[in-house]
Amino acid sequence: MKVNDLILKTATNVVSFIIITFSIYLFFTGHYTPGGGFIGGLMTSGGLLLLLLAYDLETVQSIIPFDFKKVIATGLLLALGTGIGGLFFDKPFLTHTYGYFDLPFFGEDTALATATLFDLGVYLVVVGITMTIIQTIGESE
Amino acid sequence: MSNYVILPILIPLLTGIILMFFSRNVTASRIISVVSSLLLVGVSGYLVHLVKVNGILTHEVGEWKPPFGIVLVADMLSALLVLTTSIIGLCCILFSFRSIGIERERFYFYSFVQFMIVGVTGAFLTGDLFNLFVFFEVMLMSSYVLIALGGTKLQLRESLKYILVNVVSSALFVIAVGFLYSVVGTLNIADLSVRVAEADQPGIVTAIAMLLFVVFAVKGALFPLYFWLPGSYKAPPSVVTALFGALLTKVGVYAIFRVFFIIFYHDPSFTHTIIGYVCLFTIVAGCIGAIAYWDVEKIVIYNIVIAVGVITYGVTLTTEAGVSGALYYLIHDMIIKAALFLLAGAMFTITGTHSAKKMGGLIKRHPLLGWMFFIAVISLAGIPPLSGFIGKFLLVQGAAESHSYLFMAILLLSSLVVLYSVIKVFIHAFWREPKLTAQEEKGSPKGLLLPIALLLALSVFLGVGAEMVSPYISDAAKTLMNPSIYIDAVLKE
């Protein structure tokens, strides 16, 4: 007998969108308020996990066709790259910089820091690792 | 110039990440691994040269001044150990091409080897106690994967034990660091040294020092805490055991040296006496194990236990000769243990067994392998022209100067036991009538001998070229014996 999970699927479509939006909010506010790459990444994978619960592995993989092991590697490369960047300006490893820019949509004097790029690396690694763990355990019989 | 300090960490880290993209392409992985390892050897060699010329180099990560930020410190001891690590890494990678098997290679084997080298070099170079913990974890997590990779029943059972022991000791490490931070208020090693000296090491700091000793004794396999080592090192393929045996336990020994020479040196009559007895028991326990077994790998594993005891005893020696001896022996032992495990791996490839009793007459068809094993044996035992001799000689001299006659006696007797345990293997496996005909051999050692030959050549150079090496070693010993050199270099006072 096939279970009818229409309510679960419909709710998931809305809720997972909200969760992922909130996780991105957490990611960007990490510099001034609690949040950051780690919790943002965990919450994104929480949203993806909800999709996995409502649908099955193949469906989710066709929606998000990433090899999550490559996502881990990309995240590491990004984090390491921002660290190495300092070396080219004759500064020590992991020296970060920031500046204030006038951006069209975000308003004047928006602070942009290279620490965000490092955080993006952390974010990708966390998403990649969580999803790899879940998918690997889910697939193995 | 100070940027050279971080390169031994960055090169393997970057390589490990890049290798994750090429995991399916074994040829590309091999080429990238070898190129990066060669680069690492070059950079580490240059780092040793720089430290020799300029004194201690520091790298303040993120431009934060110590004690507020993380600082990487390359003194002569760290630089030499990083160089040794890079050479062993290169040889083990070369050895794994023909021995590890395509299945393991495709499952990120080379990535994890690189990540383990990151952890080891990072632990050698860091100048911050919590950062040391992080690099310990980097190293240990890679070692968990390497020990379990392949998934045979034995590997799974032993990796479970190994992970359990190391998780407990890591938790103890965090607890000890937490205590220390709450008492002293800093985690930078140089700053810790200053503050502990100002307070003249009160009882609680001594207690924390001994807690740290317990942690490092688990990692380094000292007497009551070495129980996990024989089983765990027996499980993985011999290349992995070579990496573990040469690098992992020695990081624990290095941490004991760093902590007890630079920070907690104010109450030696309590701390150093305990360390001394623990080391003596370690040597005895290792000797018993080395005599008891007929399994080639088991014998070498118990020889690690002996060597760890001998080297760590160097902490309690008060003269420069003794400390230099311990450092010389440390570097010699890393190289020769890697060589011995690789030799055991080559013998296993030929015969398909680890038991020396079931081999026999190998020297008839594999004379090169036989004589290389012989060189490794006499170097391990400490026969004069080779590298083991100088370390032991200096240790005996240092023991005489520090009036540690019990240690001197046990050291000399243990040399006999070491010689007996490995020459036993040589006589049974290489002499006598051949047990296997050419058709019955399981595989050929072709391509496996080059990395072993490299390591043995280095070992011979360490012994014959002692005149060239000893200035570097005595530099390292001087820095250890005068913490003020280290503190001034880091805090720039």
XYZ file of C-alpha atoms in Angstrom:
634
model
C 0.000 0.000 0.000
C 1.405 3.375 -0.935
C 1.177 5.982 1.797
C -0.289 9.266 0.662
C 2.089 11.946 1.915
C 0.600 14.930 0.119
C 0.542 17.102 3.261
C 4.166 16.316 4.064
C 5.312 17.058 0.513
C 3.359 20.298 0.228
C 4.532 21.520 3.608
C 8.122 20.563 2.723
C 8.035 22.622 -0.461
C 7.255 25.727 1.592
C 9.204 24.993 4.759
C 12.484 23.889 3.193
C 12.510 27.123 1.192
C 12.083 29.128 4.409
C 14.790 27.086 6.202
C 17.322 27.592 3.431
C 16.543 31.319 3.249
C 17.019 31.612 7.008
C 20.295 29.700 6.796
C 21.587 32.157 4.213
C 20.496 35.001 6.505
C 22.438 33.374 9.376
C 25.461 32.979 7.139
C 25.593 36.659 6.180
C 24.944 38.120 9.631
C 27.696 36.076 11.298
C 30.073 39.025 11.594
C 27.857 41.184 13.794
C 25.342 38.791 15.357
C 25.373 35.103 16.268
C 25.607 32.945 13.160
C 28.265 32.278 10.554
C 29.436 29.608 8.159
C 29.128 26.609 10.431
C 25.573 27.096 11.693
C 24.486 28.416 8.287
C 25.854 25.321 6.570
C 24.253 22.998 9.092
C 20.875 24.662 8.633
C 21.097 24.512 4.848
C 21.761 20.816 5.078
C 18.829 20.648 7.505
C 16.621 22.089 4.753
C 18.023 19.598 2.233
C 17.497 16.802 4.741
C 13.833 17.725 4.970
C 13.629 17.358 1.200
C 15.257 13.946 1.534
C 12.669 12.904 4.127
C 9.719 13.992 2.008
C 11.050 12.726 -1.330
C 13.635 10.042 -2.019
C 17.368 10.088 -2.699
C 17.091 10.001 -6.509
C 14.620 12.878 -6.690
C 16.729 15.111 -4.484
C 19.848 14.195 -6.421
C 18.131 15.212 -9.659
C 17.096 18.554 -8.080
C 20.585 19.233 -6.687
C 22.924 17.441 -9.079
C 26.161 18.099 -7.157
C 28.791 15.584 -6.164
C 28.966 16.695 -2.536
C 32.517 15.363 -2.145
C 33.550 17.919 -4.759
C 31.619 20.542 -2.767
C 33.818 19.742 0.251
C 36.936 20.121 -1.853
C 35.701 23.409 -3.347
C 34.955 24.784 0.099
C 38.402 23.803 1.377
C 40.013 25.345 -1.674
C 38.091 28.594 -1.136
C 38.998 28.824 2.562
C 42.627 27.994 1.867
C 42.678 30.426 -1.072
C 41.605 33.371 1.081
C 44.370 32.413 3.497
C 46.999 32.148 0.774
C 45.789 35.470 -0.700
C 47.471 37.289 2.167
C 50.849 35.828 1.186
C 50.757 37.608 -2.191
C 50.482 40.998 -0.505
C 53.532 40.299 1.642
C 51.357 39.694 4.700
C 51.202 36.520 6.824
C 48.897 33.616 6.022
C 45.205 34.217 6.816
C 45.563 38.002 6.999
C 42.126 39.345 6.154
C 41.127 42.715 4.825
C 37.897 44.648 4.411
C 36.563 47.768 2.777
C 33.451 49.901 2.467
C 31.781 50.016 -0.916
C 28.786 51.748 -2.427
C 26.684 49.007 -3.931
C 23.532 49.642 -5.991
C 21.087 47.453 -4.093
C 22.633 47.126 -0.626
C 23.144 50.830 -0.029
C 26.140 53.033 0.653
C 29.081 52.038 2.830
C 28.382 48.308 2.706
C 31.205 46.528 4.549
C 32.741 43.739 2.487
C 35.334 41.558 4.219
C 37.444 38.704 2.874
C 36.546 36.845 6.057
C 33.173 36.220 4.382
C 34.908 34.274 1.625
C 36.600 32.142 4.274
C 33.190 31.649 5.848
C 31.749 30.658 2.486
C 34.425 27.966 2.365
C 33.389 26.732 5.814
C 29.743 26.816 4.698
C 30.423 24.688 1.627
C 32.503 22.191 3.617
C 29.787 21.796 6.243
C 27.028 21.343 3.645
C 29.206 18.938 1.660
C 30.176 16.804 4.632
C 26.674 16.588 6.121
C 25.131 15.668 2.791
C 27.886 13.140 2.025
C 27.333 11.441 5.371
C 23.549 11.353 4.962
C 23.589 10.213 1.349
C 26.234 7.541 1.976
C 24.364 6.075 4.931
C 21.064 6.353 3.054
C 22.365 4.559 -0.026
C 24.129 1.657 1.668
C 21.969 -1.443 2.076
C 61.172 35.042 4.606
C 58.981 34.110 7.546
C 56.511 32.810 4.964
C 58.694 29.718 4.509
C 57.553 28.589 7.950
C 54.007 27.976 6.764
C 54.832 26.328 3.438
C 55.397 22.815 4.917
C 51.775 22.985 6.102
C 50.309 24.627 3.014
C 51.872 22.414 0.336
C 50.457 19.068 1.543
C 47.137 20.713 2.478
C 46.682 22.178 -0.992
C 47.780 18.887 -2.567
C 45.337 16.913 -0.447
C 42.481 19.162 -1.575
C 43.461 19.040 -5.248
C 43.733 15.242 -5.060
C 40.086 15.113 -3.961
C 39.123 16.269 -7.465
C 41.208 13.533 -9.107
C 40.277 10.552 -6.950
C 39.157 8.427 -9.942
C 42.264 9.191 -11.976
C 44.991 7.145 -10.283
C 47.823 8.166 -12.625
C 47.166 11.863 -12.080
C 46.954 11.319 -8.315
C 50.311 9.569 -8.284
C 52.036 12.273 -10.306
C 50.591 15.094 -8.191
C 51.532 13.312 -4.943
C 55.121 12.735 -5.982
C 55.639 16.259 -7.355
C 54.219 17.834 -4.210
C 56.259 15.551 -1.937
C 59.450 16.465 -3.778
C 58.524 20.130 -3.439
C 57.884 19.623 0.272
C 61.299 17.987 0.744
C 62.922 20.949 -1.026
C 61.051 23.570 0.989
C 61.711 21.794 4.306
C 65.393 21.482 3.466
C 65.517 25.196 2.719
C 63.690 25.894 5.985
C 66.381 23.996 7.911
C 69.003 26.098 6.133
C 67.148 29.344 6.942
C 66.809 28.426 10.607
C 70.515 27.564 10.734
C 71.439 30.954 9.272
C 68.865 33.228 10.933
C 67.945 31.504 14.183
C 64.347 30.777 15.144
C 61.767 31.877 12.557
C 58.208 32.754 13.503
C 55.104 33.310 11.422
C 52.345 35.332 13.051
C 49.209 34.034 11.383
C 46.816 36.819 10.406
C 49.246 39.547 11.583
C 48.136 39.054 15.193
C 51.009 39.489 17.607
C 51.667 36.632 20.050
C 50.356 35.825 22.605
C 47.048 37.009 21.072
C 47.154 35.213 17.751
C 48.398 31.826 16.628
C 52.096 31.800 15.971
C 54.020 29.183 14.032
C 57.542 28.664 15.298
C 60.304 26.943 13.371
C 63.238 26.284 15.645
C 65.922 23.809 14.635
C 64.149 20.831 16.217
C 60.871 21.547 14.395
C 62.637 22.218 11.103
C 64.649 18.985 11.279
C 61.574 16.952 12.171
C 59.603 18.542 9.332
C 62.397 17.646 6.911
C 62.470 14.054 8.183
C 58.686 13.852 7.910
C 58.726 15.095 4.329
C 61.353 12.541 3.288
C 59.464 9.682 4.948
C 56.266 10.901 3.304
C 57.927 10.851 -0.111
C 59.328 7.332 0.382
C 56.014 5.958 1.648
C 54.137 7.459 -1.302
C 56.654 5.902 -3.707
C 56.286 2.554 -1.934
C 52.498 2.640 -2.071
C 52.411 2.813 -5.894
C 53.141 -0.872 -6.217
C 51.855 -2.142 -2.911
C 48.623 -0.463 -1.838
C 46.277 -1.652 -4.582
C 44.072 0.253 -7.009
C 40.929 0.029 -4.877
C 42.449 1.917 -1.980
C 44.122 4.394 -4.316
C 40.779 5.357 -5.792
C 39.260 5.921 -2.373
C 41.255 9.042 -1.541
C 44.314 7.194 -0.197
C 46.761 9.856 -1.381
C 44.547 12.668 -0.082
C 44.537 11.188 3.380
C 48.298 10.630 3.344
C 48.724 14.307 2.494
C 46.296 15.364 5.234
C 48.202 13.242 7.728
C 51.435 14.966 6.717
C 49.643 18.309 7.240
C 48.758 17.250 10.772
C 52.277 16.050 11.565
C 54.129 19.081 10.169
C 51.561 21.385 11.762
C 52.051 19.754 15.157
C 55.816 20.190 14.792
C 55.594 23.846 13.773
C 52.877 25.292 15.967
C 53.632 27.539 18.917
C 50.245 27.326 20.565
C 48.916 24.557 22.764
C 45.351 24.493 21.450
C 46.575 24.702 17.886
C 48.720 21.672 18.719
C 45.514 19.897 19.717
C 43.874 20.833 16.406
C 46.822 19.504 14.417
C 46.788 16.348 16.557
C 43.182 15.872 15.488
C 43.972 16.527 11.816
C 46.669 13.880 12.036
C 44.542 11.414 14.012
C 41.442 11.691 11.847
C 43.483 10.972 8.738
C 45.051 8.054 10.575
C 41.590 6.720 11.504
C 40.704 6.656 7.822
C 44.033 5.155 6.760
C 43.765 2.397 9.366
C 40.217 1.478 8.306
C 40.578 2.046 4.531
C 40.079 -1.249 2.740
C 37.615 -2.568 5.292
C 38.977 -6.016 6.141
C 37.631 -7.561 9.334
C 40.905 -7.128 11.228
C 41.161 -3.494 10.185
C 37.645 -2.732 11.356
C 38.172 -4.361 14.732
C 41.494 -2.651 15.366
C 40.370 0.747 14.068
C 37.528 0.641 16.573
C 40.010 0.177 19.440
C 42.353 2.781 18.006
C 39.621 5.396 17.637
C 38.277 4.690 21.124
C 41.682 5.120 22.781
C 42.467 8.268 20.841
C 39.071 9.869 21.420
C 39.529 9.390 25.161
C 43.048 10.807 25.113
C 41.931 13.750 22.955
C 39.195 14.518 25.457
C 41.823 14.434 28.212
C 43.939 16.811 26.133
C 41.075 19.309 25.902
C 40.435 18.991 29.634
C 44.123 19.565 30.430
C 44.241 22.584 28.121
C 41.077 23.919 29.776
C 42.602 23.554 33.264
C 45.801 25.190 32.139
C 43.951 28.100 30.562
C 41.901 28.687 33.685
C 45.010 28.667 35.891
C 47.535 30.488 33.724
C 45.304 32.422 31.328
C 47.169 31.863 28.071
C 47.771 29.075 25.570
C 50.755 30.409 23.633
C 53.690 28.154 24.518
C 56.217 30.988 24.948
C 53.800 33.061 26.997
C 52.883 29.999 29.070
C 56.563 29.478 29.789
C 56.935 33.080 31.000
C 53.880 32.938 33.239
C 54.666 29.512 34.701
C 58.181 30.754 35.468
C 56.788 33.891 37.164
C 54.554 31.753 39.389
C 57.421 29.254 39.913
C 55.194 26.334 38.864
C 52.761 25.872 41.770
C 51.420 22.417 42.579
C 48.341 22.707 40.405
C 50.434 23.507 37.333
C 52.585 20.458 38.039
C 49.403 18.373 38.239
C 48.272 19.736 34.859
C 51.737 19.024 33.458
C 51.391 15.389 34.489
C 47.906 15.251 32.936
C 49.430 16.493 29.687
C 52.135 13.856 30.071
C 49.471 11.166 30.303
C 47.868 12.495 27.108
C 51.139 12.524 25.179
C 52.099 9.165 26.662
C 48.970 7.658 25.105
C 49.826 9.191 21.724
C 53.494 8.251 22.020
C 52.874 4.778 23.495
C 54.728 4.914 26.818
C 54.669 2.079 29.345
C 51.250 1.569 30.881
C 49.508 3.280 27.969
C 51.032 1.468 24.977
C 48.486 -1.368 25.067
C 46.623 -0.131 21.970
C 49.680 0.041 19.743
C 50.630 -3.571 18.835
C 47.154 -4.516 17.624
C 46.366 -1.278 15.829
C 49.642 -1.091 13.923
C 49.329 -4.715 12.843
C 46.038 -4.149 11.027
C 46.635 -1.755 8.075
C 48.891 -2.391 5.026
C 52.607 -2.025 5.719
C 52.938 1.386 4.018
C 50.368 2.819 6.397
C 52.087 1.153 9.351
C 55.375 2.672 8.168
C 53.812 6.140 8.155
C 52.254 5.555 11.573
C 55.328 4.009 13.147
C 57.649 6.682 11.847
C 55.483 9.730 12.432
C 52.561 9.373 14.844
C 54.247 8.141 18.005
C 57.105 10.573 17.424
C 54.696 13.509 17.476
C 53.743 12.479 21.016
C 57.435 12.302 21.933
C 58.027 15.723 20.351
C 55.128 17.192 22.355
C 56.629 15.806 25.588
C 59.980 17.392 24.691
C 58.398 20.727 23.826
C 56.189 20.910 26.893
C 58.675 19.685 29.490
C 61.695 21.566 28.162
C 60.036 24.897 27.395
C 57.185 25.180 29.918
C 57.223 22.815 32.910
C 60.899 22.588 33.842
C 60.695 24.033 37.385
C 59.944 20.896 39.403
C 62.114 18.199 37.804
C 62.571 16.198 40.990
C 58.868 15.311 40.789
C 57.877 15.367 37.114
C 61.115 14.222 35.512
C 61.613 11.380 37.986
C 58.213 9.949 37.092
C 58.894 10.394 33.384
C 62.242 8.655 33.828
C 60.770 5.566 35.471
C 57.925 5.401 32.972
C 60.522 5.397 30.172
C 62.579 2.645 31.810
C 59.479 0.456 32.139
C 58.629 1.245 28.516
C 62.014 0.004 27.356
C 61.672 -3.206 29.380
C 58.123 -3.842 28.137
C 59.205 -3.232 24.539
C 62.138 -5.636 24.963
C 59.868 -8.379 26.244
C 57.556 -7.946 23.261
C 60.405 -7.802 20.762
C 61.806 -11.140 21.991
C 58.443 -12.859 22.277
C 57.189 -12.721 18.677
C 58.079 -14.363 15.382
C 55.948 -11.974 13.369
C 58.195 -9.501 11.518
C 55.796 -6.571 11.889
C 55.141 -7.295 15.571
C 58.877 -7.304 16.265
C 59.322 -3.922 14.594
C 56.260 -2.587 16.443
C 57.757 -3.528 19.809
C 61.001 -1.927 18.678
C 59.024 1.308 18.328
C 58.024 0.972 21.982
C 61.680 0.503 22.992
C 62.789 3.514 20.948
C 60.034 5.743 22.319
C 61.189 4.903 25.833
C 64.832 5.579 25.004
C 64.098 8.911 23.322
C 61.679 10.206 25.937
C 64.203 9.480 28.668
C 66.216 12.285 27.050
C 63.831 14.752 28.725
C 65.312 13.903 32.103
C 68.957 14.244 31.024
C 70.422 17.538 32.097
C 73.400 17.945 29.794
C 73.589 18.980 26.180
C 75.185 15.701 25.132
C 72.226 13.724 26.464
C 69.608 15.924 24.833
C 71.492 15.966 21.518
C 71.681 12.182 21.742
C 67.945 11.912 22.259
C 67.251 14.211 19.291
C 69.743 12.380 17.080
C 68.133 9.114 18.060
C 64.673 10.556 17.385
C 65.528 11.465 13.797
C 67.459 8.227 13.220
C 64.583 6.213 14.606
C 61.931 7.866 12.434
C 63.923 6.986 9.317
C 64.942 3.471 10.278
C 61.478 2.450 11.521
C 59.954 3.582 8.239
C 62.618 1.573 6.398
C 62.019 -1.532 8.526
C 58.246 -1.468 8.035
C 58.716 -1.038 4.292
C 61.174 -3.976 4.324
C 58.614 -6.046 6.217
C 56.091 -5.028 3.569
C 58.403 -6.135 0.747
C 59.021 -9.477 2.492
C 55.270 -9.933 2.871
C 54.776 -9.170 -0.811
C 57.198 -11.968 -1.724
C 56.186 -14.631 0.769
C 52.591 -13.800 1.666
C 53.293 -14.326 5.344
C 54.463 -12.186 8.239
C 55.959 -15.037 10.232
C 59.746 -15.206 10.067
C 59.571 -18.967 10.697
C 57.619 -19.548 7.486
C 60.072 -17.587 5.338
C 63.515 -18.892 4.565
C 66.376 -18.522 2.141
C 65.098 -15.271 0.724
C 68.644 -14.050 0.161
C 69.162 -16.607 -2.630
C 66.767 -14.898 -4.995
C 66.600 -11.445 -3.393
C 70.150 -10.580 -2.351
C 69.559 -6.830 -2.562
C 66.565 -7.025 -0.228
C 68.545 -9.223 2.146
C 71.518 -6.938 2.427
C 69.305 -3.894 2.767
C 67.553 -5.623 5.654
C 70.943 -6.373 7.172
C 72.015 -2.714 6.960
C 68.727 -1.677 8.562
C 69.279 -4.223 11.337
C 72.765 -3.110 12.287
C 71.776 0.539 12.014
C 68.846 -0.082 14.356
C 71.053 -1.840 16.872
C 73.638 0.947 16.810
C 76.744 -0.497 15.162
C 79.408 2.247 14.803
C 79.482 3.474 11.212
C 75.689 3.819 11.068
C 73.232 6.324 12.427
C 71.958 4.436 15.467
C 75.407 4.488 17.025
C 75.873 8.234 17.423
C 72.507 8.779 19.093
C 73.102 5.954 21.537
C 76.686 7.011 22.166
C 75.603 10.559 23.031
C 72.783 9.181 25.188
C 75.224 7.015 27.132
C 77.545 9.989 27.533
C 74.646 12.157 28.693
C 73.471 9.454 31.092
C 76.962 9.276 32.610
C 77.075 13.078 32.990
C 73.613 13.111 34.588
C 74.434 10.079 36.791
C 71.561 8.015 35.345
C 73.439 4.738 35.536
C 70.297 2.608 35.645
C 69.229 4.095 32.325
C 72.684 3.517 30.879
C 72.565 -0.143 31.836
C 69.042 -0.655 30.489
C 69.870 1.226 27.274
C 72.902 -0.944 26.571
C 71.110 -4.169 27.446
C 68.119 -3.144 25.330
C 70.479 -2.652 22.367
C 71.426 -6.301 22.667
C 67.762 -7.306 22.776
C 66.990 -5.135 19.762
C 69.864 -6.691 17.849
C 68.762 -10.188 18.843
C 65.134 -9.594 17.876
C 65.892 -8.360 14.369
C 68.868 -10.578 13.590
C 66.553 -13.469 14.491
C 64.341 -12.358 11.618
C 67.345 -11.983 9.325
C 68.691 -15.462 10.092
C 65.359 -17.225 9.737
C 63.970 -15.341 6.775
C 67.074 -14.827 4.653
C 69.399 -17.717 5.512
C 68.589 -21.457 5.610
C 67.061 -23.437 2.767
C 64.580 -21.558 0.537
C 61.003 -22.513 1.360
C 59.409 -21.089 -1.763
C 60.338 -21.817 -5.363
C 60.237 -18.976 -7.899
C 56.736 -20.004 -8.979
C 55.365 -20.093 -5.450
C 56.305 -16.492 -4.665
C 53.312 -14.261 -4.244
C 54.794 -11.198 -5.882
C 58.004 -9.486 -6.854
C 59.617 -6.668 -4.874
C 60.251 -4.746 -8.097
C 59.797 -1.004 -7.516
C 59.490 -1.518 -3.771
C 63.220 -1.389 -3.175
C 63.860 2.174 -4.367
C 62.131 3.989 -1.462
C 63.743 1.615 1.044
C 67.130 2.287 -0.524
C 66.519 6.041 -0.230
C 65.738 5.739 3.481
C 68.739 3.489 4.122
C 71.029 5.851 2.225
C 69.799 8.664 4.447
C 70.371 6.516 7.517
C 73.932 5.730 6.408
C 74.508 9.425 5.707
C 73.292 10.315 9.215
C 75.916 7.970 10.613
C 78.856 8.566 8.291
C 78.176 12.275 7.848
C 77.687 12.903 11.556
C 80.148 15.792 11.343
C 77.782 17.582 8.980
C 74.605 16.762 10.898
C 75.698 17.330 14.481
C 75.879 21.182 14.339
C 72.176 21.183 13.447
C 71.321 18.745 16.231
C 73.284 20.670 18.850
C 71.498 23.864 17.734
C 68.202 22.114 18.379
C 69.399 20.857 21.766
C 70.590 24.362 22.761
C 67.167 25.875 22.029
C 65.479 23.174 24.079
C 67.816 23.628 27.035
C 67.498 27.437 27.097
C 63.800 28.307 26.963
C 64.721 32.009 26.948
C 65.977 31.700 23.338
C 62.570 30.360 22.307
C 60.629 32.936 24.347
C 62.652 35.883 23.048
C 62.216 34.741 19.460
C 58.447 34.365 19.800
C 57.524 37.293 22.045
C 60.252 39.573 20.589
C 61.111 41.107 23.945
